[in-house]
Tab-separated table of C-alpha atoms in Angstrom:
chain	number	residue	atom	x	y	z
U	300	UNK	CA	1.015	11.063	26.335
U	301	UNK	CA	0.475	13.062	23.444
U	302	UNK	CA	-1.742	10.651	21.307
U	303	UNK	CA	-5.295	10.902	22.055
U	304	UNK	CA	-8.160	8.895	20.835
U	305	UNK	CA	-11.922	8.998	20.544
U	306	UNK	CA	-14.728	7.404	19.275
U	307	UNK	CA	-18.117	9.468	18.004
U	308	UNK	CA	-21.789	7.682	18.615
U	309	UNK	CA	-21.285	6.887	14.554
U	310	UNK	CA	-18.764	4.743	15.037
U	311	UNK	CA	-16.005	6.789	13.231
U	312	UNK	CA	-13.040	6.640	15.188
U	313	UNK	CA	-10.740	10.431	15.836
U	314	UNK	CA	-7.201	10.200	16.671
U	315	UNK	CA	-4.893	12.947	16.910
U	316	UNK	CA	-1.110	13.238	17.810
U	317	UNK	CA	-0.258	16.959	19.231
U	318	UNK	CA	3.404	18.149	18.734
U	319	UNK	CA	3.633	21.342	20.352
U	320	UNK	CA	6.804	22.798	18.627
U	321	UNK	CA	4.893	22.591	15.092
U	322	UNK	CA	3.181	25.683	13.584
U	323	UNK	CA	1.361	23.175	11.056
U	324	UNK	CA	-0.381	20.682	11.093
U	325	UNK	CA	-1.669	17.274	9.019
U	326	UNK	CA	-5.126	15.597	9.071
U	327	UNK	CA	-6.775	13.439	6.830
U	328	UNK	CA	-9.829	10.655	6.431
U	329	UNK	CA	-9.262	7.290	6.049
U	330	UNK	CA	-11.672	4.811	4.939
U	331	UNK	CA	-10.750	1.362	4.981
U	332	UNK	CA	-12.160	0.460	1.779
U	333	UNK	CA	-10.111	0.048	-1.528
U	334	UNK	CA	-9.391	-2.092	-4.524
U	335	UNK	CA	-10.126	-5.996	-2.441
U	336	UNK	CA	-13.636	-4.290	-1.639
U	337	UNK	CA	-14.678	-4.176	-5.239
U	338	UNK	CA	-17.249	-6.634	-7.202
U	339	UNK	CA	-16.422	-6.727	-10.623
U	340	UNK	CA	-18.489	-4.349	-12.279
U	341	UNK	CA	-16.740	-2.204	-9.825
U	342	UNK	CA	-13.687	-2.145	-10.731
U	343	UNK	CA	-11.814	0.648	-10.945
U	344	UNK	CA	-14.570	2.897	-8.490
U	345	UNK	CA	-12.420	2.943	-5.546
U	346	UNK	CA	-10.204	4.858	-7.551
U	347	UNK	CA	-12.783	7.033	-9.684
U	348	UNK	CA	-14.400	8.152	-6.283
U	349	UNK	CA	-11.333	9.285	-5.106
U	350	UNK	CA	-10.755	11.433	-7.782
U	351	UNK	CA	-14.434	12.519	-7.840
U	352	UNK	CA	-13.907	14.084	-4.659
U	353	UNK	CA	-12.171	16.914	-5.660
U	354	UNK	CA	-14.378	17.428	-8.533
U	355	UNK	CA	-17.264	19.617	-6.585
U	356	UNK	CA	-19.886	19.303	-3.820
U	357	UNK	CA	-23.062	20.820	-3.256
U	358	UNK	CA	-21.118	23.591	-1.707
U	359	UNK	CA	-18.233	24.307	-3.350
U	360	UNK	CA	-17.313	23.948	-7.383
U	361	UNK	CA	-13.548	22.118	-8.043
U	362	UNK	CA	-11.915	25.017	-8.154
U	363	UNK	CA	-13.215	26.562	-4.797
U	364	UNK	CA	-11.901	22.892	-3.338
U	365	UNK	CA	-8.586	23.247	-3.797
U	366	UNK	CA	-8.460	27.488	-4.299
U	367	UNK	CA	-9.828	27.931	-0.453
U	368	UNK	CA	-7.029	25.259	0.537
U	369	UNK	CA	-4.566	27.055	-1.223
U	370	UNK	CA	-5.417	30.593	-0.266
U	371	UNK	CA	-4.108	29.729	3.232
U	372	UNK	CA	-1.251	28.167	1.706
U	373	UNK	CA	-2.237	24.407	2.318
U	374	UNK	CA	-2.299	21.506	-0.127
U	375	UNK	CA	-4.829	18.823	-0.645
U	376	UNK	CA	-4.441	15.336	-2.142
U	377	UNK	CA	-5.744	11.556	-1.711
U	378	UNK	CA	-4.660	8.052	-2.381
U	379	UNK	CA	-6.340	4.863	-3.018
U	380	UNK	CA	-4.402	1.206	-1.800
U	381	UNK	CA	-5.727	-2.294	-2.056
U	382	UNK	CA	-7.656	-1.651	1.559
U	383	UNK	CA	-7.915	1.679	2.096
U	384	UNK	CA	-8.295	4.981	0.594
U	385	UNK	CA	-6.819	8.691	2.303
U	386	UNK	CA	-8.213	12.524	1.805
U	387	UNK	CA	-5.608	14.591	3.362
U	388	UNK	CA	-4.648	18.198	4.007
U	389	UNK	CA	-1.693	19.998	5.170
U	390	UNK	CA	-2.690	23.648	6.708
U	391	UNK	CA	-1.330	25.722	9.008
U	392	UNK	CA	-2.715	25.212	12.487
U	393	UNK	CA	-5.110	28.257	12.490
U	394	UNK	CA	-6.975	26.594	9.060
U	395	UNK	CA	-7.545	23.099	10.675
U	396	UNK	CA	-11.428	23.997	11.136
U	397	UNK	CA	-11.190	25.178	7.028
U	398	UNK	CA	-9.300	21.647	6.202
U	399	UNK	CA	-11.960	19.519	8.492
U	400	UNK	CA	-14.740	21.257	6.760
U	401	UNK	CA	-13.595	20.495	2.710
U	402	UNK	CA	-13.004	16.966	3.561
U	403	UNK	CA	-16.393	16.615	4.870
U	404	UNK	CA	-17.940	18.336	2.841
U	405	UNK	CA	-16.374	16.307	-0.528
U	406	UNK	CA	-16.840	12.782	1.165
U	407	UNK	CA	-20.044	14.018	2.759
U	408	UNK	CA	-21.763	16.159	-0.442
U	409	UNK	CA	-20.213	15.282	-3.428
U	410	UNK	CA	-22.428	16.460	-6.825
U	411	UNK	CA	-20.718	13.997	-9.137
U	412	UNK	CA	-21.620	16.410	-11.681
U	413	UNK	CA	-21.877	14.211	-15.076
U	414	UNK	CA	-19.670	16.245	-17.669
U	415	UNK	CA	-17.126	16.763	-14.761
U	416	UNK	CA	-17.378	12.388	-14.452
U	417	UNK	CA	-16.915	11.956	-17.927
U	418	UNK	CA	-13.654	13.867	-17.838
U	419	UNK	CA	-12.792	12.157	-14.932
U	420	UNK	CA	-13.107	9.020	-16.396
U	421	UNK	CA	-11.123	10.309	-19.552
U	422	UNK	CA	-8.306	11.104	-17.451
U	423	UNK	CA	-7.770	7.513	-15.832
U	424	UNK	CA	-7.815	6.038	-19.203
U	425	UNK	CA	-4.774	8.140	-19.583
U	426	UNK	CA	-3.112	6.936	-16.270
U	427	UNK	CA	-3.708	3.228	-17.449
U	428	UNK	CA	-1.984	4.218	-20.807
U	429	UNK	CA	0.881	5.667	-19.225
U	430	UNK	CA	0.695	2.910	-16.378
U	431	UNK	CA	0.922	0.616	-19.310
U	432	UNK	CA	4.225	2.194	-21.136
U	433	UNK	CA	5.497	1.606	-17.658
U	434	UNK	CA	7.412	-1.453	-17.550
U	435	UNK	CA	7.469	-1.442	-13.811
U	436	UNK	CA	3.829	-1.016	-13.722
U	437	UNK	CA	3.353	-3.444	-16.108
U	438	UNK	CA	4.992	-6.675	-14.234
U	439	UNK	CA	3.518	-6.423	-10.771
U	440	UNK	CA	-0.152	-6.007	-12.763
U	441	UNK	CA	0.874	-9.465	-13.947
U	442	UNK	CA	2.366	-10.817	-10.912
U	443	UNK	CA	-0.442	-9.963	-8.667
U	444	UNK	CA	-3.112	-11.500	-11.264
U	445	UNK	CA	-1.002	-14.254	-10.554
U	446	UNK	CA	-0.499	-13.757	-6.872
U	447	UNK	CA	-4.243	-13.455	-6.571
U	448	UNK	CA	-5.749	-15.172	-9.311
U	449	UNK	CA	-10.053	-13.816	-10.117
U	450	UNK	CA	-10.213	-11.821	-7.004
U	451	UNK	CA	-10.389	-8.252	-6.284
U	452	UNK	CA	-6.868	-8.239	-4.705
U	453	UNK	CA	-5.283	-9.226	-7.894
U	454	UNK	CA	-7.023	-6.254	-10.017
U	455	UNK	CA	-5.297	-3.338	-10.857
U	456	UNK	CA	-6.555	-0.496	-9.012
U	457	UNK	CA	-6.887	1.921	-11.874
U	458	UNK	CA	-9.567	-0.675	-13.434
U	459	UNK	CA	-10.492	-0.543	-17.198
U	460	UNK	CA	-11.478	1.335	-20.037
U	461	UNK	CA	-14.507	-1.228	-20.201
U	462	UNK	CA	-15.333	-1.054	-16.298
U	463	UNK	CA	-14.780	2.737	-16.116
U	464	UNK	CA	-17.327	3.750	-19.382
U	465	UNK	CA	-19.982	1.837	-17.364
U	466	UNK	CA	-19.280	3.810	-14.004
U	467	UNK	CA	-22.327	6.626	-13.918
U	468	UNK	CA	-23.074	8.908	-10.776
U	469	UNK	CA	-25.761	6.548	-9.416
U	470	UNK	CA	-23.115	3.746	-8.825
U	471	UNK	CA	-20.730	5.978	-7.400
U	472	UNK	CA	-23.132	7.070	-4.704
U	473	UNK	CA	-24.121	3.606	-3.741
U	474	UNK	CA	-20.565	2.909	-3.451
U	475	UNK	CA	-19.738	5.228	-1.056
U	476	UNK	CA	-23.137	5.146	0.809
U	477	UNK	CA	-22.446	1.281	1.229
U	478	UNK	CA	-18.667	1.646	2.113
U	479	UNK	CA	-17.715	4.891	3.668
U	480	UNK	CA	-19.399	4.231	7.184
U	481	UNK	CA	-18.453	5.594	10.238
U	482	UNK	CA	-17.088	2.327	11.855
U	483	UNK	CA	-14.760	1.969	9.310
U	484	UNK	CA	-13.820	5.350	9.338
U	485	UNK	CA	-10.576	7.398	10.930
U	486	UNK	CA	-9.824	11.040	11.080
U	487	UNK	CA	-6.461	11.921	12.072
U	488	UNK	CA	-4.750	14.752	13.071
U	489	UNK	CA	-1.019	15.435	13.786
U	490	UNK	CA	1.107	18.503	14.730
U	491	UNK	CA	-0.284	22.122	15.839
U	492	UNK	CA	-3.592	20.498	16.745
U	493	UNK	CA	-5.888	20.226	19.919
U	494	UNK	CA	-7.444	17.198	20.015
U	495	UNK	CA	-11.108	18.350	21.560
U	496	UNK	CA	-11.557	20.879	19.475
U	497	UNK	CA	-10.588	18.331	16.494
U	498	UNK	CA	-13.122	16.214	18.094
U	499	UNK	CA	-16.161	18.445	17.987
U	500	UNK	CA	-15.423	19.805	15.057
U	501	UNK	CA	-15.117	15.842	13.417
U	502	UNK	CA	-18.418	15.365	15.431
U	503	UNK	CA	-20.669	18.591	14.193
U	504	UNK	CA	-19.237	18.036	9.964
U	505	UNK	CA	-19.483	14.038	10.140
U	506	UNK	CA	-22.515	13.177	11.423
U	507	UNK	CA	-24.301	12.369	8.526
U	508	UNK	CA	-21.894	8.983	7.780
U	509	UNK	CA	-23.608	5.828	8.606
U	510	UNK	CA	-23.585	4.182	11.984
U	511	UNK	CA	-23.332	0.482	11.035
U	512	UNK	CA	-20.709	-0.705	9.231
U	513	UNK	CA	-19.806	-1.744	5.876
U	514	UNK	CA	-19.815	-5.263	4.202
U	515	UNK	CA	-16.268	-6.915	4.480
U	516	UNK	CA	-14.422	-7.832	1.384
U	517	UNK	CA	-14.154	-11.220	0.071
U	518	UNK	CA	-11.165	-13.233	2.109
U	519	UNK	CA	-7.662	-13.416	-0.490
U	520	UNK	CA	-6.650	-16.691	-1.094
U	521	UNK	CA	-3.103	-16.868	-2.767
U	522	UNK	CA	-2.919	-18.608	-5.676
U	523	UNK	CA	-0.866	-21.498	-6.776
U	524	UNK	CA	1.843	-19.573	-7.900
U	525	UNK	CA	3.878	-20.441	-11.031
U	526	UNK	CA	5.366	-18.201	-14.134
U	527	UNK	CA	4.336	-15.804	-16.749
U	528	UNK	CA	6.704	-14.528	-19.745
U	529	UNK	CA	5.329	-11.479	-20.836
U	530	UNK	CA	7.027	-10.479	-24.784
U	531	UNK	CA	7.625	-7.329	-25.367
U	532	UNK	CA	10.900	-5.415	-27.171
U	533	UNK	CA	12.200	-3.522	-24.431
U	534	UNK	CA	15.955	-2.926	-23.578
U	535	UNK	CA	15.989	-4.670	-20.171
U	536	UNK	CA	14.445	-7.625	-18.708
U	537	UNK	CA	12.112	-7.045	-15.518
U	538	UNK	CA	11.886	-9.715	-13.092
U	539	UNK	CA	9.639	-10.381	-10.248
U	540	UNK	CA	9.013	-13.032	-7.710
U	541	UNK	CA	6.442	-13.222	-5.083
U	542	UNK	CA	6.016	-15.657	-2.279
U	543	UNK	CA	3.158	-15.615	0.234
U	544	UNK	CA	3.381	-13.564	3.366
U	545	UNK	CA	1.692	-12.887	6.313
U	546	UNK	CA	-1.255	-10.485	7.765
U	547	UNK	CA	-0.698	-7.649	9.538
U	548	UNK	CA	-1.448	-9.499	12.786
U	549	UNK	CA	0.640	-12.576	12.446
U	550	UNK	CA	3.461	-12.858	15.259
U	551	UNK	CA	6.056	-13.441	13.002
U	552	UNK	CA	5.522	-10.023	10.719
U	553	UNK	CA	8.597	-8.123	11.894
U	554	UNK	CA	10.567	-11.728	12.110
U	555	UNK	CA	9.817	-11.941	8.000
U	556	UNK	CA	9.998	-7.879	7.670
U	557	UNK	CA	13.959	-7.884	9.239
U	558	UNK	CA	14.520	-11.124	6.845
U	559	UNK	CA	13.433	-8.737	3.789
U	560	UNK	CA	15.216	-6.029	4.938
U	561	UNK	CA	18.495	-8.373	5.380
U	562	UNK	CA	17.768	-9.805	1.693
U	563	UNK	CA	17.043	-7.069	-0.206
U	564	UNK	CA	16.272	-3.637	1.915
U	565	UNK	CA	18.719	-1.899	1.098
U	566	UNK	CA	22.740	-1.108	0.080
U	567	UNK	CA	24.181	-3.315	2.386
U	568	UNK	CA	21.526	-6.103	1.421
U	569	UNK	CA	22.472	-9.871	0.491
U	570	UNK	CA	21.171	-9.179	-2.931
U	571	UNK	CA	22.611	-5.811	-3.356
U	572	UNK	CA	25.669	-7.065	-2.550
U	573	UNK	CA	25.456	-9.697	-4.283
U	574	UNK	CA	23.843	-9.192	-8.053
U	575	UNK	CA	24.662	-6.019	-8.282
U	576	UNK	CA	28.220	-5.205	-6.728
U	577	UNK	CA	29.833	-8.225	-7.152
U	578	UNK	CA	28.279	-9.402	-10.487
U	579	UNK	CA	27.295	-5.882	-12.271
U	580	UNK	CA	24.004	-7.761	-13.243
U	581	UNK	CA	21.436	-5.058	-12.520
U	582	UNK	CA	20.933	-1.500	-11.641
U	583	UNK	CA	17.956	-1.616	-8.966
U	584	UNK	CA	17.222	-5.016	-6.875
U	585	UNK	CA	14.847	-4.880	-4.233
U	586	UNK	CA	12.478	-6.979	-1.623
U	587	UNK	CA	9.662	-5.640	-0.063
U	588	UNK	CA	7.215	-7.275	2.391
U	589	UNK	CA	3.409	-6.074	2.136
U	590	UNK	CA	0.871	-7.245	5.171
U	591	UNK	CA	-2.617	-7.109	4.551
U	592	UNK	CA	-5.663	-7.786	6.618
U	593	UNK	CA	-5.877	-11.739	5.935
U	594	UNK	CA	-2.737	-12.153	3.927
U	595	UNK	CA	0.353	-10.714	2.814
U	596	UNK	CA	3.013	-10.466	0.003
U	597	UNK	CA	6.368	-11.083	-0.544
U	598	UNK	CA	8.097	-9.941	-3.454
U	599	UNK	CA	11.101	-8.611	-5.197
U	600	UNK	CA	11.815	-7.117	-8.576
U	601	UNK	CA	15.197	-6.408	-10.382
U	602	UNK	CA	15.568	-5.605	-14.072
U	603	UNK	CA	18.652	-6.522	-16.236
U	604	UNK	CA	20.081	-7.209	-20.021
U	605	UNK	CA	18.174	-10.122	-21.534
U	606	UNK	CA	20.963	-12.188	-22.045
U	607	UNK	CA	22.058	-11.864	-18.009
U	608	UNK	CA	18.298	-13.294	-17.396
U	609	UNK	CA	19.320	-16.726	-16.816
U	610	UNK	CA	22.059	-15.651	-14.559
U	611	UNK	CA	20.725	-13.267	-12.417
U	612	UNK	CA	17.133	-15.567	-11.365
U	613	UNK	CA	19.326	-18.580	-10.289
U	614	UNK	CA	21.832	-16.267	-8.087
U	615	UNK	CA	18.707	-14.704	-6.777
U	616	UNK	CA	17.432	-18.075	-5.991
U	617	UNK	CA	20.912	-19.693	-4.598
U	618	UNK	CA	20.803	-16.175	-2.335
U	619	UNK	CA	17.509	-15.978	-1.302
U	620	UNK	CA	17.893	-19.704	0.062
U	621	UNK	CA	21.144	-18.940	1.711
U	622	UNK	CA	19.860	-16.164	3.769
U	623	UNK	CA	17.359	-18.005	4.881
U	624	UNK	CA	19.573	-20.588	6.720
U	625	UNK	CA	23.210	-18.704	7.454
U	626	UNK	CA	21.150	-15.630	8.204
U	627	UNK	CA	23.971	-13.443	11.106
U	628	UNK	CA	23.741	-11.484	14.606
U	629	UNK	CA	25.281	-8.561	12.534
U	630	UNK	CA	22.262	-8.471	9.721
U	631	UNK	CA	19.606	-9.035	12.168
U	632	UNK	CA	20.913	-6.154	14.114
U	633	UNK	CA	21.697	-3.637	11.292
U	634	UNK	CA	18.255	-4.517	9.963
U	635	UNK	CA	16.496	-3.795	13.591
U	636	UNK	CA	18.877	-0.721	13.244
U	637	UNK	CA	17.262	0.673	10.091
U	638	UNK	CA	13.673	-0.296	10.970
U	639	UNK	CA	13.848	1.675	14.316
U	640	UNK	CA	15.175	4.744	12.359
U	641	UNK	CA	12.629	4.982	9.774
U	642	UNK	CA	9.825	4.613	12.261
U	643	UNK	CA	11.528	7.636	14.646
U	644	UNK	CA	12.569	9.492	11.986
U	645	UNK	CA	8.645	9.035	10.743
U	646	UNK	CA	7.736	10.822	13.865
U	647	UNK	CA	9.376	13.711	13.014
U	648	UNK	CA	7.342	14.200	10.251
U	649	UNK	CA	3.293	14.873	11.459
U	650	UNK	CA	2.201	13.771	7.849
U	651	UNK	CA	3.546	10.262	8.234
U	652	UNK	CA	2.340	10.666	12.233
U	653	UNK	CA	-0.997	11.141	10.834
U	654	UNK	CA	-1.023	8.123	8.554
U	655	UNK	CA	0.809	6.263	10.778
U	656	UNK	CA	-1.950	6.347	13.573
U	657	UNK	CA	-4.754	6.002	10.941
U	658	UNK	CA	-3.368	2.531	9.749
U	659	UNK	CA	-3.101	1.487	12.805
U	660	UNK	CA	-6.239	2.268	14.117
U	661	UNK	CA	-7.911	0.599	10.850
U	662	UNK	CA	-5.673	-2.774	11.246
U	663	UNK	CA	-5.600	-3.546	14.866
U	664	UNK	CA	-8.237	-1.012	16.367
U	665	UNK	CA	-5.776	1.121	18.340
U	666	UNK	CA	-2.317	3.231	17.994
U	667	UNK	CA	0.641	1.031	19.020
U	668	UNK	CA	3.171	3.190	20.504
U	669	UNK	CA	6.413	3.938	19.760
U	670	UNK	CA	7.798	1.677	23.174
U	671	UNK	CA	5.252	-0.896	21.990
U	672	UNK	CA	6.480	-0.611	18.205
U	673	UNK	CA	10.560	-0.477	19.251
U	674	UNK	CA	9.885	-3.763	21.551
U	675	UNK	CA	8.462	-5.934	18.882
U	676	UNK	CA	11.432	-4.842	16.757
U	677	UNK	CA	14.053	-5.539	19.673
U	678	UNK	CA	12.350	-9.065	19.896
U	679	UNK	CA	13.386	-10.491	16.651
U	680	UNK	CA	16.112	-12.716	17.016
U	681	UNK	CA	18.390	-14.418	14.248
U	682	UNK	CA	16.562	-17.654	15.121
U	683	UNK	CA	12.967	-16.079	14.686
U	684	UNK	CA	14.152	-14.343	11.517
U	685	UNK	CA	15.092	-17.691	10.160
U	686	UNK	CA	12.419	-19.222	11.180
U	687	UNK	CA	10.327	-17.066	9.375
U	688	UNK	CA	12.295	-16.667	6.455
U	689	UNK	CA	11.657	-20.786	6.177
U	690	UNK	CA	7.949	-20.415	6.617
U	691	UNK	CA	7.547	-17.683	3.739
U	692	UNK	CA	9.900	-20.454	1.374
U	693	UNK	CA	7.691	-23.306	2.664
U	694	UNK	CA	4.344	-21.206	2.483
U	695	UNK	CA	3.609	-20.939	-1.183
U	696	UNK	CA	4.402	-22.286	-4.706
U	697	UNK	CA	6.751	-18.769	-5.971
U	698	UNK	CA	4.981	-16.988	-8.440
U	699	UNK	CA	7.526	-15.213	-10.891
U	700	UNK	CA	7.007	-12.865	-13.930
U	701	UNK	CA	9.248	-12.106	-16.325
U	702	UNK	CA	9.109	-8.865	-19.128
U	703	UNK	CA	11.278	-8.397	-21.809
U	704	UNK	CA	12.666	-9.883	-24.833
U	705	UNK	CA	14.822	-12.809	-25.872
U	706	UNK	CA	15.035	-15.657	-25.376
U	707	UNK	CA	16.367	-16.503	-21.681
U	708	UNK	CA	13.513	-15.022	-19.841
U	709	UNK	CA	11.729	-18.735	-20.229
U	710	UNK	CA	15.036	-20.044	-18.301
U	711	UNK	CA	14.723	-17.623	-16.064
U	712	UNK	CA	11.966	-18.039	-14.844
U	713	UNK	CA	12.122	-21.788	-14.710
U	714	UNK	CA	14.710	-21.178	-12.313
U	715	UNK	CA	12.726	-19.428	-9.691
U	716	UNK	CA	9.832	-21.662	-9.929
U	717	UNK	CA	11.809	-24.799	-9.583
U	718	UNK	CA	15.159	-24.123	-7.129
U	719	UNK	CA	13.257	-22.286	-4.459
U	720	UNK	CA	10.705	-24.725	-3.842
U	721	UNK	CA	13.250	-27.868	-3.467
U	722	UNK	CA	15.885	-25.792	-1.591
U	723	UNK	CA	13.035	-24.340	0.812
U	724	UNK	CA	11.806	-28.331	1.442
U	725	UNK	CA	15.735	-29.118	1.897
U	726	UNK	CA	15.580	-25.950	4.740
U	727	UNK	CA	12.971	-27.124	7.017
U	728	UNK	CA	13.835	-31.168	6.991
C-alpha cells in the first residue's frame, strides 16, 4: 500500500501517498480551522491570516517566499473554506525539503509586519467589492445568512470592511496560537515523495506547534428556512434554494450525493434536461451537496430572464419532487458511474491525492481507501437514494433567494417555499 500515515508526539498528523512514476510532487498543511471557528470580532481573520502568510517571516521577506519557490520552478498558494484552511506547494521531488521548510517557516514565524497588514487588509476590501459586483457571489452570501442565521457558518468568509480595520498583528497571533495546533493539524504529501524522510523533516520544522488541541467551533444549527428577494437591476434573475443536508459522517451521504448528482450534476441531469433543454429557461442549472462536520447543505442555483422567474422555480419544484419518488436503476447507476470516475481520475492527479488524504484525515481521522471509497458508492441503491432524497425534502423548511429585478421574483420564490414542503409531506405518508 502506497499511503502511509504517522502521527508526531505534537499531535500533528503526516500522511503521504508515494506514486513512483511522478518526477513531482504535492504537499501542503492543513489546519482544520476556518470561517465556523470565528467569534465575531473575528470575522474575516481566517482569511486575513491566510493571506498574511505569504507576506514575510522572521526569515524570509514576501518576495524571498514565493522567489525561492519559484527559482526551482514550483508554485505556492493557499485557500481558506468554512472548516479548514490549506498552504500548499507543488515542487519537483528534489525541492520537497525547500517546500516543507517555507510552509513552516510562514505558519511557524510569521512577522505580520504592520505596513505589509495594512495593505493586506486593503486588498480584501477589494475582493469583497468585486465579490459584491458578482451576482453569483452575491446570492449564496444571502442564502447562507439564511441557511445559518447569527452564526459563524453563515458569514462570508472574506468578512468586512468594519471587522477587517479592527484586525491588528496582536489578534492575528492569538488566532493562530489558539487554532493552528498540532492535533488539528495534517501535512500531506503526494507523488515523488518518501514518506520517512517527509516525516522527519515534518518532525525537525514543526515542532514548535502546540500539543493540545484547539477549542471546537460553535455546533451549526440550520435555520428555519424561508425567502429573501434581493432588488437589484441586473439582466438575469439568480435563483437559489437550499435544503438541509447531512454531515460528513451520516450513512446516508453518498445515498443524498447520487440523488444530487441524478437532479442536477450534470448534462444528463433531471434539471438539465429539463429547464434548460426542453424549456430554454436558463443557461447554467446546478445542485450541489456540501457535508460538513455537524451538518450539511443542499443547494442549487440557476439564473434566468425575470419574466421566466415564475416559471422556472415551480418546474424546479414539480422536478425536484419527482425525482425524489420515480427516481430509476439507470440514474442511480450513471450517477455511481460518474462519482467513481471523478474520484479515480482524482488519483491521477497527486495535488487532489494530497488534499484528498488531508480531508479525510481531518473529518474521520484516517484515509479511506479507494476499495473502501468505490464500496460505499456501489452500495447505494435506487431505494436508499430515495430514501434519502425524502429525508433532505422532509428535513428542513427550503430556504430560497432570489436576485434580480421585476416583478416575478416574489412569485418565485413563493413557489419554492410553499410546493416543496407539501409535496415532500405528500412523499413520505
Amino acid at each position: 500500500m502506497s499511503v502511509e500515515i504517522s502521527k508526531l508526539p505534537s499531535g500533528l498528523t503526516v500522511i503521504t501517498d508515494t506514486m513512483p512514476h511522478l518526477e513531482t510532487a504535492a504537499l501542503g498543511v492543513w489546519a482544520g480551522v476556518g470561517g465556523r471557528d470565528e467569534k465575531p470580532n473575528e470575522h474575516g481573520i481566517s482569511h486575513l491570516l491566510e493571506h498574511m502568510a505569504f507576506k514575510g517571516t522572521t526569515r524570509r521577506n514576501a518576495r524571498e517566499i514565493v522567489e525561492e519557490i519559484e527559482a526551482v520552478g514550483g508554485d505556492l498558494n493557499a485557500g481558506t473554506s468554512t472548516e479548514t484552511t490549506a498552504y500548499y506547494a507543488r515542487v519537483l521531488k528534489a525541492d520537497v525539503p525547500l517546500a516543507l521548510d517555507v510552509l513552516s517557516d510562514i505558519l511557524g514565524n510569521p512577522s505580520f509586519v504592520p505596513d505589509e497588514l495594512e495593505r493586506e487588509k486593503s486588498v480584501i476590501v477589494q475582493e469583497i467589492g468585486a465579490a459584491q459586483d458578482t451576482p453569483d457571489d452575491v446570492v449564496f452570501e444571502h442564502l447562507n445568512e439564511l441557511c445559518f442565521p447569527e452564526q459563524p457558518m453563515g458569514r462570508s468568509l472574506l468578512g468586512t470592511a468594519k471587522t477587517l480595520k479592527s484586525f491588528n498583528r496582536d489578534m492575528l497571533r492569538n488566532y493562530l496560537a489558539t487554532h493552528y495546533r498540532g492535533p488539528d493539524m495534517v501535512v500531506a504529501a503526494a507523488g515523488a515523495v518518501d514518506h520517512r524522510r517527509v516525516v522527519d523533516e515534518v518532525a525537525e520544522k514543526f515542532a514548535s506547534f502546540e500539543a493540545s488541541a484547539g477549542p471546537k467551533p460553535q455546533v451549526a444549527m440550520f435555520g428555519k428556512g424561508g425567502s429573501r428577494v434581493v432588488h437589484r437591476d441586473l439582466e438575469q434573475a439568480h435563483l437559489t434554494l437550499a435544503l438541509e443536508g447531512v454531515p460528513q459522517g451520516d450513512l446516508s451521504l453518498y445515498s443524498l450525493q447520487v440523488f444530487t448528482n441524478t437532479l442536477g450534476g450534470g448534462m444528463s441531469s433531471r434539471l438539465f434536461q429539463e429547464v434548460r433543454e426542453k424549456r430554454g429557461l436558463c443557461y447554467s442549472i446546478y445542485t450541489f451537496h456540501a457535508p460538513y462536520t455537524d451538518t450539511g447543505l443542499f443547494g442549487l442555483y440557476t439564473g434566468t430572464d425575470p419574466a421566466d422567474a415564475p416559471e422556472m422555480m415551480e418546474v424546479i419544484v414539480d422536478v425536484i419532487n419527482e425525482a425524489a419518488a420515480t427516481l430509476t436503476e439507470a440514474e442511480v447507476a450513471r450517477s455511481k458511474a460518474q462519482m467513481k470516475a471523478g474520484l479515480l481520475m482524482a488519483l491521477e492527479s497527486c495535488s487532489s491525492r494530497a488534499e484528498q488524504l488531508a480531508r479525510h484525515v481531518l473529518a474521520y481521522g484516517r484515509p479511506l481507501s479507494v476499495e473502501e471509497l468505490v464500496a460505499r458508492i456501489d452500495g447505494v441503491s435506487v431505494e436508499s437514494s430515495r430514501k434519502a432524497a425524502q429525508g433532505l425534502l422532509s428535513r428542513s423548511r427550503p430556504a430560497v433567494v432570489a436576485l434580480g429585478g421585476g416583478r416575478g421574483l416574489d412569485t418565485a420564490v413563493a413557489f419554492a417555499e410553499g410546493l416543496t414542503r407539501s409535496k415532500a409531506k405528500t412523499l413520505l405518508h
